Tab-separated table of C-alpha atoms in Angstrom:
chain	number	residue	atom	x	y	z
A	1	UNK	CA	-7.272	-27.551	8.684
A	2	UNK	CA	-10.734	-27.957	9.546
A	3	UNK	CA	-12.037	-31.309	9.214
A	4	UNK	CA	-15.854	-31.593	8.369
A	5	UNK	CA	-16.745	-33.488	11.687
A	6	UNK	CA	-15.350	-30.529	13.948
A	7	UNK	CA	-17.220	-27.735	12.185
A	8	UNK	CA	-19.771	-26.310	14.055
A	9	UNK	CA	-23.341	-27.176	11.820
A	10	UNK	CA	-23.918	-22.895	11.429
A	11	UNK	CA	-20.642	-22.896	9.983
A	12	UNK	CA	-21.199	-25.655	7.738
A	13	UNK	CA	-24.789	-24.197	6.966
A	14	UNK	CA	-23.110	-20.049	6.336
A	15	UNK	CA	-20.329	-22.088	4.273
A	16	UNK	CA	-23.127	-24.354	2.412
A	17	UNK	CA	-25.404	-21.156	2.144
A	18	UNK	CA	-22.387	-18.413	0.697
A	19	UNK	CA	-21.269	-21.285	-1.800
A	20	UNK	CA	-24.955	-20.979	-3.692
A	21	UNK	CA	-24.727	-17.651	-3.913
A	22	UNK	CA	-20.664	-17.975	-5.474
A	23	UNK	CA	-22.847	-20.411	-8.220
A	24	UNK	CA	-25.383	-17.428	-8.703
A	25	UNK	CA	-25.096	-14.171	-10.884
A	26	UNK	CA	-24.238	-11.524	-9.482
A	27	UNK	CA	-25.781	-8.939	-10.690
A	28	UNK	CA	-28.474	-11.283	-11.731
A	29	UNK	CA	-31.058	-11.488	-9.025
A	30	UNK	CA	-34.316	-9.781	-8.673
A	31	UNK	CA	-34.421	-8.152	-5.338
A	32	UNK	CA	-37.206	-9.395	-3.371
A	33	UNK	CA	-35.213	-13.280	-3.574
A	34	UNK	CA	-31.530	-11.695	-3.271
A	35	UNK	CA	-32.595	-10.196	0.201
A	36	UNK	CA	-34.370	-13.765	1.477
A	37	UNK	CA	-30.435	-15.350	0.475
A	38	UNK	CA	-28.741	-12.272	1.889
A	39	UNK	CA	-31.125	-12.504	5.445
A	40	UNK	CA	-30.615	-15.551	5.763
A	41	UNK	CA	-26.737	-15.818	5.823
A	42	UNK	CA	-26.706	-12.790	7.725
A	43	UNK	CA	-28.709	-14.311	10.346
A	44	UNK	CA	-26.015	-16.795	10.769
A	45	UNK	CA	-23.250	-14.031	10.734
A	46	UNK	CA	-25.578	-12.126	13.741
A	47	UNK	CA	-25.399	-15.496	15.675
A	48	UNK	CA	-22.303	-15.974	14.900
A	49	UNK	CA	-20.913	-13.117	15.980
A	50	UNK	CA	-22.410	-13.013	19.232
A	51	UNK	CA	-21.216	-16.050	20.113
A	52	UNK	CA	-17.868	-15.221	19.085
A	53	UNK	CA	-17.123	-11.174	19.692
A	54	UNK	CA	-17.456	-10.531	23.429
A	55	UNK	CA	-17.738	-6.837	22.150
A	56	UNK	CA	-20.130	-7.666	19.554
A	57	UNK	CA	-22.332	-9.322	22.732
A	58	UNK	CA	-22.337	-6.859	24.393
A	59	UNK	CA	-23.394	-4.699	22.555
A	60	UNK	CA	-26.725	-6.304	21.341
A	61	UNK	CA	-27.083	-9.475	23.835
A	62	UNK	CA	-30.338	-7.380	24.923
A	63	UNK	CA	-31.706	-8.254	21.441
A	64	UNK	CA	-30.166	-11.890	21.644
A	65	UNK	CA	-29.112	-13.908	18.629
A	66	UNK	CA	-32.808	-14.588	17.642
A	67	UNK	CA	-32.866	-14.126	13.711
A	68	UNK	CA	-34.835	-11.303	11.865
A	69	UNK	CA	-37.416	-11.185	9.151
A	70	UNK	CA	-36.241	-8.438	6.942
A	71	UNK	CA	-33.062	-6.731	6.413
A	72	UNK	CA	-34.248	-4.019	7.687
A	73	UNK	CA	-34.071	-5.252	11.564
A	74	UNK	CA	-30.943	-6.740	11.100
A	75	UNK	CA	-28.541	-4.942	14.379
A	76	UNK	CA	-26.382	-2.757	13.226
A	77	UNK	CA	-22.998	-1.144	14.536
A	78	UNK	CA	-21.831	2.378	13.604
A	79	UNK	CA	-18.654	1.830	11.768
A	80	UNK	CA	-16.400	4.213	13.146
A	81	UNK	CA	-16.344	1.874	16.530
A	82	UNK	CA	-13.485	-0.047	14.422
A	83	UNK	CA	-11.808	3.198	15.259
A	84	UNK	CA	-12.036	2.350	18.905
A	85	UNK	CA	-12.257	-1.286	19.501
A	86	UNK	CA	-10.650	-4.200	18.934
A	87	UNK	CA	-13.635	-6.466	17.503
A	88	UNK	CA	-12.732	-10.043	16.536
A	89	UNK	CA	-14.455	-13.053	15.895
A	90	UNK	CA	-10.879	-15.310	15.687
A	91	UNK	CA	-8.370	-16.148	18.494
A	92	UNK	CA	-5.458	-14.152	17.735
A	93	UNK	CA	-4.366	-17.495	15.800
A	94	UNK	CA	-6.101	-17.128	13.380
A	95	UNK	CA	-5.766	-13.481	12.876
A	96	UNK	CA	-3.363	-13.582	9.248
A	97	UNK	CA	-3.857	-9.802	8.546
A	98	UNK	CA	-4.445	-7.010	9.758
A	99	UNK	CA	-6.177	-3.962	7.632
A	100	UNK	CA	-6.074	-0.233	8.694
A	101	UNK	CA	-8.676	2.155	6.934
A	102	UNK	CA	-7.422	5.496	5.657
A	103	UNK	CA	-6.010	8.167	7.919
A	104	UNK	CA	-4.498	11.516	8.140
A	105	UNK	CA	-1.844	11.727	11.407
A	106	UNK	CA	-5.030	13.664	13.396
A	107	UNK	CA	-7.277	10.722	12.762
A	108	UNK	CA	-7.580	7.262	14.052
A	109	UNK	CA	-7.396	4.325	11.577
A	110	UNK	CA	-9.755	1.443	11.777
A	111	UNK	CA	-8.262	-2.172	12.923
A	112	UNK	CA	-9.755	-4.429	10.683
A	113	UNK	CA	-8.677	-8.221	11.610
A	114	UNK	CA	-8.582	-11.039	8.740
A	115	UNK	CA	-8.231	-14.488	8.822
A	116	UNK	CA	-7.926	-17.257	5.893
A	117	UNK	CA	-11.929	-17.311	5.060
A	118	UNK	CA	-12.898	-13.993	5.290
A	119	UNK	CA	-9.577	-13.265	3.498
A	120	UNK	CA	-10.292	-15.533	1.142
A	121	UNK	CA	-13.584	-15.074	1.194
A	122	UNK	CA	-12.814	-11.014	-0.813
A	123	UNK	CA	-10.428	-12.201	-3.124
A	124	UNK	CA	-13.215	-14.020	-4.373
A	125	UNK	CA	-16.281	-11.850	-4.231
A	126	UNK	CA	-13.778	-8.929	-5.649
A	127	UNK	CA	-13.226	-11.306	-8.684
A	128	UNK	CA	-16.988	-11.851	-8.475
A	129	UNK	CA	-17.791	-8.616	-9.022
A	130	UNK	CA	-15.188	-6.799	-11.636
A	131	UNK	CA	-15.638	-9.595	-13.671
A	132	UNK	CA	-18.704	-8.712	-14.764
A	133	UNK	CA	-17.179	-5.020	-15.840
A	134	UNK	CA	-13.736	-6.106	-17.050
A	135	UNK	CA	-14.130	-10.033	-17.833
A	136	UNK	CA	-11.614	-12.658	-17.774
A	137	UNK	CA	-8.457	-11.714	-18.709
A	138	UNK	CA	-5.709	-10.110	-17.049
A	139	UNK	CA	-5.078	-6.633	-18.122
A	140	UNK	CA	-2.164	-4.709	-18.244
A	141	UNK	CA	-2.540	-2.287	-14.962
A	142	UNK	CA	-1.388	0.784	-14.874
A	143	UNK	CA	-1.272	1.647	-10.972
A	144	UNK	CA	-1.195	5.438	-10.399
A	145	UNK	CA	0.151	4.955	-6.553
A	146	UNK	CA	3.915	4.158	-5.635
A	147	UNK	CA	5.072	0.966	-5.370
A	148	UNK	CA	6.133	2.262	-1.748
A	149	UNK	CA	2.653	1.210	-0.417
A	150	UNK	CA	2.714	-2.014	-0.178
A	151	UNK	CA	6.083	-1.842	1.492
A	152	UNK	CA	4.318	-3.845	4.611
A	153	UNK	CA	2.421	-7.628	3.378
A	154	UNK	CA	1.544	-8.530	6.665
A	155	UNK	CA	-0.081	-5.358	8.078
A	156	UNK	CA	-1.942	-3.049	4.649
A	157	UNK	CA	-3.856	0.395	5.105
A	158	UNK	CA	-6.719	0.475	2.928
A	159	UNK	CA	-4.339	1.786	-0.163
A	160	UNK	CA	-2.416	-0.837	-0.288
A	161	UNK	CA	-5.100	-3.451	0.598
A	162	UNK	CA	-6.988	-2.067	-2.737
A	163	UNK	CA	-4.553	-2.617	-4.851
A	164	UNK	CA	-3.137	-5.205	-3.781
A	165	UNK	CA	-6.966	-6.401	-4.169
A	166	UNK	CA	-7.038	-5.371	-7.510
A	167	UNK	CA	-3.809	-6.810	-8.326
A	168	UNK	CA	-5.341	-9.667	-9.068
A	169	UNK	CA	-7.184	-8.344	-12.715
A	170	UNK	CA	-3.913	-7.153	-14.214
A	171	UNK	CA	-0.130	-8.376	-15.513
A	172	UNK	CA	2.582	-5.990	-16.852
A	173	UNK	CA	1.757	-4.271	-12.993
A	174	UNK	CA	3.285	-0.406	-14.404
A	175	UNK	CA	3.209	1.907	-11.124
A	176	UNK	CA	2.892	5.337	-12.570
A	177	UNK	CA	3.854	7.259	-9.522
A	178	UNK	CA	7.064	7.590	-8.156
A	179	UNK	CA	7.759	8.234	-4.072
A	180	UNK	CA	7.329	12.115	-4.447
A	181	UNK	CA	4.190	11.214	-6.061
A	182	UNK	CA	5.356	12.797	-9.259
A	183	UNK	CA	4.859	10.918	-13.095
A	184	UNK	CA	7.626	8.761	-13.724
A	185	UNK	CA	6.370	9.891	-17.438
A	186	UNK	CA	9.271	7.116	-18.581
A	187	UNK	CA	7.528	4.006	-17.334
A	188	UNK	CA	4.153	5.526	-18.716
A	189	UNK	CA	5.300	6.912	-21.672
A	190	UNK	CA	6.423	3.566	-22.172
A	191	UNK	CA	2.950	1.416	-20.861
A	192	UNK	CA	0.837	3.898	-22.709
A	193	UNK	CA	2.486	2.784	-26.024
A	194	UNK	CA	3.188	-0.721	-26.019
A	195	UNK	CA	-0.448	-1.694	-24.843
A	196	UNK	CA	-2.707	1.238	-26.680
A	197	UNK	CA	-4.105	-0.760	-29.179
A	198	UNK	CA	-5.450	-3.076	-26.532
A	199	UNK	CA	-7.484	-3.346	-23.691
A	200	UNK	CA	-6.149	-2.027	-20.474
A	201	UNK	CA	-6.782	-1.733	-16.882
A	202	UNK	CA	-6.098	1.610	-15.179
A	203	UNK	CA	-6.499	1.624	-11.343
A	204	UNK	CA	-6.121	4.515	-8.449
A	205	UNK	CA	-7.348	6.044	-5.836
A	206	UNK	CA	-9.782	9.283	-7.287
A	207	UNK	CA	-8.122	12.494	-5.886
A	208	UNK	CA	-4.965	10.848	-6.803
A	209	UNK	CA	-5.781	10.101	-10.355
A	210	UNK	CA	-6.919	13.800	-10.499
A	211	UNK	CA	-4.308	15.804	-8.803
A	212	UNK	CA	-1.243	13.414	-9.588
A	213	UNK	CA	-2.335	12.217	-13.272
A	214	UNK	CA	-5.068	13.407	-15.294
A	215	UNK	CA	-4.081	17.619	-13.576
A	216	UNK	CA	-0.552	16.880	-14.352
A	217	UNK	CA	-0.692	15.256	-17.534
A	218	UNK	CA	-2.878	18.957	-18.729
A	219	UNK	CA	-0.286	20.705	-17.094
A	220	UNK	CA	2.414	19.457	-19.268
A	221	UNK	CA	0.189	19.389	-22.295
A	222	UNK	CA	0.522	15.390	-22.558
A	223	UNK	CA	-2.039	13.606	-24.343
A	224	UNK	CA	-2.394	9.713	-24.125
A	225	UNK	CA	-4.438	7.526	-26.764
A	226	UNK	CA	-5.901	3.998	-24.743
A	227	UNK	CA	-9.474	3.666	-26.382
A	228	UNK	CA	-9.657	0.498	-25.088
A	229	UNK	CA	-9.118	1.062	-21.466
A	230	UNK	CA	-10.812	0.563	-18.568
A	231	UNK	CA	-10.589	3.557	-15.540
A	232	UNK	CA	-11.206	1.765	-12.272
A	233	UNK	CA	-11.058	4.519	-9.035
A	234	UNK	CA	-12.546	5.030	-5.102
A	235	UNK	CA	-11.410	6.514	-2.719
A	236	UNK	CA	-13.978	9.535	-1.171
A	237	UNK	CA	-14.522	13.115	-3.831
A	238	UNK	CA	-14.529	15.069	-0.898
A	239	UNK	CA	-11.310	17.139	-1.584
A	240	UNK	CA	-12.438	17.109	-5.300
A	241	UNK	CA	-15.746	18.144	-4.644
A	242	UNK	CA	-14.105	20.831	-2.747
A	243	UNK	CA	-12.255	21.831	-6.825
A	244	UNK	CA	-15.479	21.777	-7.384
A	245	UNK	CA	-14.752	19.229	-9.389
A	246	UNK	CA	-17.820	16.697	-10.280
A	247	UNK	CA	-18.416	12.957	-11.411
A	248	UNK	CA	-19.082	14.461	-15.309
A	249	UNK	CA	-16.065	16.786	-15.313
A	250	UNK	CA	-14.074	14.216	-14.217
A	251	UNK	CA	-14.654	11.437	-16.774
A	252	UNK	CA	-14.623	14.512	-19.635
A	253	UNK	CA	-10.979	15.191	-18.529
A	254	UNK	CA	-10.034	11.405	-18.495
A	255	UNK	CA	-11.239	11.142	-22.007
A	256	UNK	CA	-9.798	13.600	-22.989
A	257	UNK	CA	-6.297	13.671	-21.956
A	258	UNK	CA	-6.250	9.494	-21.648
A	259	UNK	CA	-8.927	8.375	-24.756
A	260	UNK	CA	-10.263	6.361	-21.970
A	261	UNK	CA	-14.219	6.091	-22.821
A	262	UNK	CA	-14.569	3.172	-19.890
A	263	UNK	CA	-14.551	4.965	-16.294
A	264	UNK	CA	-15.753	3.232	-12.856
A	265	UNK	CA	-16.301	4.582	-9.660
A	266	UNK	CA	-16.493	2.193	-6.731
A	267	UNK	CA	-18.105	2.780	-3.051
A	268	UNK	CA	-16.551	0.567	-0.345
A	269	UNK	CA	-14.556	0.776	2.735
A	270	UNK	CA	-11.672	-1.152	4.532
A	271	UNK	CA	-14.195	-2.508	6.975
A	272	UNK	CA	-16.077	-4.349	4.287
A	273	UNK	CA	-13.479	-5.553	1.701
A	274	UNK	CA	-14.122	-7.250	-1.296
A	275	UNK	CA	-18.431	-6.344	-1.279
A	276	UNK	CA	-18.069	-2.823	-3.239
A	277	UNK	CA	-20.411	-1.176	-5.521
A	278	UNK	CA	-19.520	-0.350	-9.084
A	279	UNK	CA	-20.668	2.604	-10.612
A	280	UNK	CA	-22.766	0.739	-13.917
A	281	UNK	CA	-22.583	2.840	-17.202
A	282	UNK	CA	-25.440	4.678	-16.279
A	283	UNK	CA	-23.481	6.426	-13.187
A	284	UNK	CA	-25.413	4.453	-10.701
A	285	UNK	CA	-24.020	2.431	-7.993
A	286	UNK	CA	-24.778	-1.238	-7.864
A	287	UNK	CA	-25.343	-3.723	-5.307
A	288	UNK	CA	-23.778	-6.684	-6.031
A	289	UNK	CA	-25.672	-9.910	-4.708
A	290	UNK	CA	-22.923	-10.487	-1.498
A	291	UNK	CA	-24.310	-6.809	-0.171
A	292	UNK	CA	-26.302	-4.421	0.022
A	293	UNK	CA	-27.530	-0.698	1.154
A	294	UNK	CA	-30.684	0.966	3.195
A	295	UNK	CA	-30.705	4.625	3.455
A	296	UNK	CA	-31.708	5.595	6.938
A	297	UNK	CA	-33.372	8.610	7.840
A	298	UNK	CA	-30.969	10.784	9.788
A	299	UNK	CA	-33.331	11.648	12.742
A	300	UNK	CA	-35.246	8.432	12.967
A	301	UNK	CA	-32.916	5.650	11.912
A	302	UNK	CA	-36.252	4.690	9.909
A	303	UNK	CA	-35.407	2.747	6.695
A	304	UNK	CA	-36.226	5.002	3.542
A	305	UNK	CA	-37.395	4.560	0.166
A	306	UNK	CA	-36.668	4.844	-3.403
A	307	UNK	CA	-35.734	8.906	-3.725
A	308	UNK	CA	-34.581	9.768	-0.358
A	309	UNK	CA	-31.753	11.025	1.080
A	310	UNK	CA	-30.407	9.104	4.272
A	311	UNK	CA	-27.486	8.157	6.045
A	312	UNK	CA	-26.081	4.405	4.575
A	313	UNK	CA	-25.684	1.326	5.641
A	314	UNK	CA	-23.979	-1.827	4.116
A	315	UNK	CA	-24.548	-4.916	4.733
A	316	UNK	CA	-22.205	-7.689	3.494
A	317	UNK	CA	-21.924	-11.850	3.561
A	318	UNK	CA	-18.791	-12.038	3.512
A	319	UNK	CA	-16.781	-11.966	7.488
A	320	UNK	CA	-16.916	-13.897	9.750
A	321	UNK	CA	-13.581	-13.266	11.753
A	322	UNK	CA	-15.042	-9.479	12.680
A	323	UNK	CA	-18.587	-8.109	13.051
A	324	UNK	CA	-18.890	-6.030	9.927
A	325	UNK	CA	-21.548	-7.229	8.467
A	326	UNK	CA	-23.966	-4.994	9.072
A	327	UNK	CA	-22.754	-1.336	9.365
A	328	UNK	CA	-23.512	2.491	9.902
A	329	UNK	CA	-21.599	4.446	7.772
A	330	UNK	CA	-21.265	8.383	8.668
A	331	UNK	CA	-21.737	8.735	4.552
A	332	UNK	CA	-25.237	10.275	2.808
A	333	UNK	CA	-26.039	9.021	0.120
A	334	UNK	CA	-29.795	8.153	-1.690
A	335	UNK	CA	-31.311	4.985	-3.090
A	336	UNK	CA	-32.452	5.358	-6.897
A	337	UNK	CA	-33.800	2.107	-7.418
A	338	UNK	CA	-34.736	-1.134	-7.114
A	339	UNK	CA	-34.055	-3.613	-10.499
A	340	UNK	CA	-35.176	-1.085	-13.110
A	341	UNK	CA	-32.053	0.596	-13.659
A	342	UNK	CA	-31.921	1.264	-17.777
A	343	UNK	CA	-28.364	-0.648	-17.568
A	344	UNK	CA	-29.952	-4.093	-16.806
A	345	UNK	CA	-28.727	-5.315	-13.428
A	346	UNK	CA	-30.874	-6.155	-10.419
A	347	UNK	CA	-31.068	-5.167	-6.794
A	348	UNK	CA	-30.975	-1.812	-5.551
A	349	UNK	CA	-29.379	1.277	-6.992
A	350	UNK	CA	-27.785	4.394	-5.257
A	351	UNK	CA	-25.769	7.407	-5.473
A	352	UNK	CA	-23.848	8.469	-2.372
A	353	UNK	CA	-24.218	12.177	-1.528
A	354	UNK	CA	-21.055	13.377	0.789
A	355	UNK	CA	-20.501	12.651	4.764
A	356	UNK	CA	-22.503	13.282	6.931
A	357	UNK	CA	-21.640	16.864	8.886
A	358	UNK	CA	-19.287	17.648	11.929
A	359	UNK	CA	-17.811	13.902	10.581
A	360	UNK	CA	-13.865	12.323	9.433
A	361	UNK	CA	-12.805	13.359	5.782
A	362	UNK	CA	-12.103	8.961	4.667
A	363	UNK	CA	-11.465	7.636	1.548
A	364	UNK	CA	-8.374	6.387	0.296
A	365	UNK	CA	-7.706	9.350	-1.568
A	366	UNK	CA	-9.049	11.896	0.632
A	367	UNK	CA	-7.126	11.305	3.423
A	368	UNK	CA	-3.677	11.469	1.234
A	369	UNK	CA	-1.149	13.378	2.932
A	370	UNK	CA	0.414	15.627	-0.326
A	371	UNK	CA	3.995	15.304	-0.307
């Protein structure tokens, strides 16, 4: 363990600033103040990765390590580089866990290395964000997946990492699917009967929830009543879009077959685990205090304003073991507003509009291969 005497001053400064964020409301800081808080941290992260990640240094040495004046001026890196390079800012002996993004057999998964500090930060921030939607009590949890996805604890897939991360919000973890992705009806029946009168957490990746659970319920003419339940789901909409299923229809079907009214999609990725963007009651994705989005024109890459569509850039205050703090994604989105969502949450809110043309499908459930 490091003592305070041998921790570099910039690292101490980063930890001080990051811990100060933890003490603030995750959706209660207006954008102007939040941008200043994030800028200080992200400038430190840029300097840290310039110093400790040779591949990152090679990309940005022409820009140097000096601080920039705005979030929009921060250097950013294409997220797909994690598929082709090992981007690491800590010695090998400090690597605690390796995450691999979702990918089909024809795709190259992204590789993300975590040390214990980054992993701990991810867990703390995920707790802060989701407690704002779920409350502080651990809820009985129905996971729309198979337990075999967690077989190798030292090298998780994005699906495994997502389930592992969300499982801390639940108790009595119950897996709804068997290894053949078929509903385990006896287990589901028992869970719903036992917990139908109390709050429960249901979690799964979007297409898998739809294909293997909601549609299976429909085909079997089954219905459950979980009126106090919360469904969290994520993982891409490409396959649902191909079946002409939108967010409103998804929610309507969930309400019909499960009786669940509280449904939240969230946007996130293996390259920035922890700093997720959760959908509010108005259907808007919100930036938490620890992260932000910038929408860039797909041709000029200049930032665009409210109401304009472009490529989504994501910022995160969390990663020190790899340079994932400022990433240009391959997703298209639109900034919907700043500090004025009717739900009352401060900061930017946005929507995802799809993938850039000719980019690979990604998202845990989009890339799941039917068995």
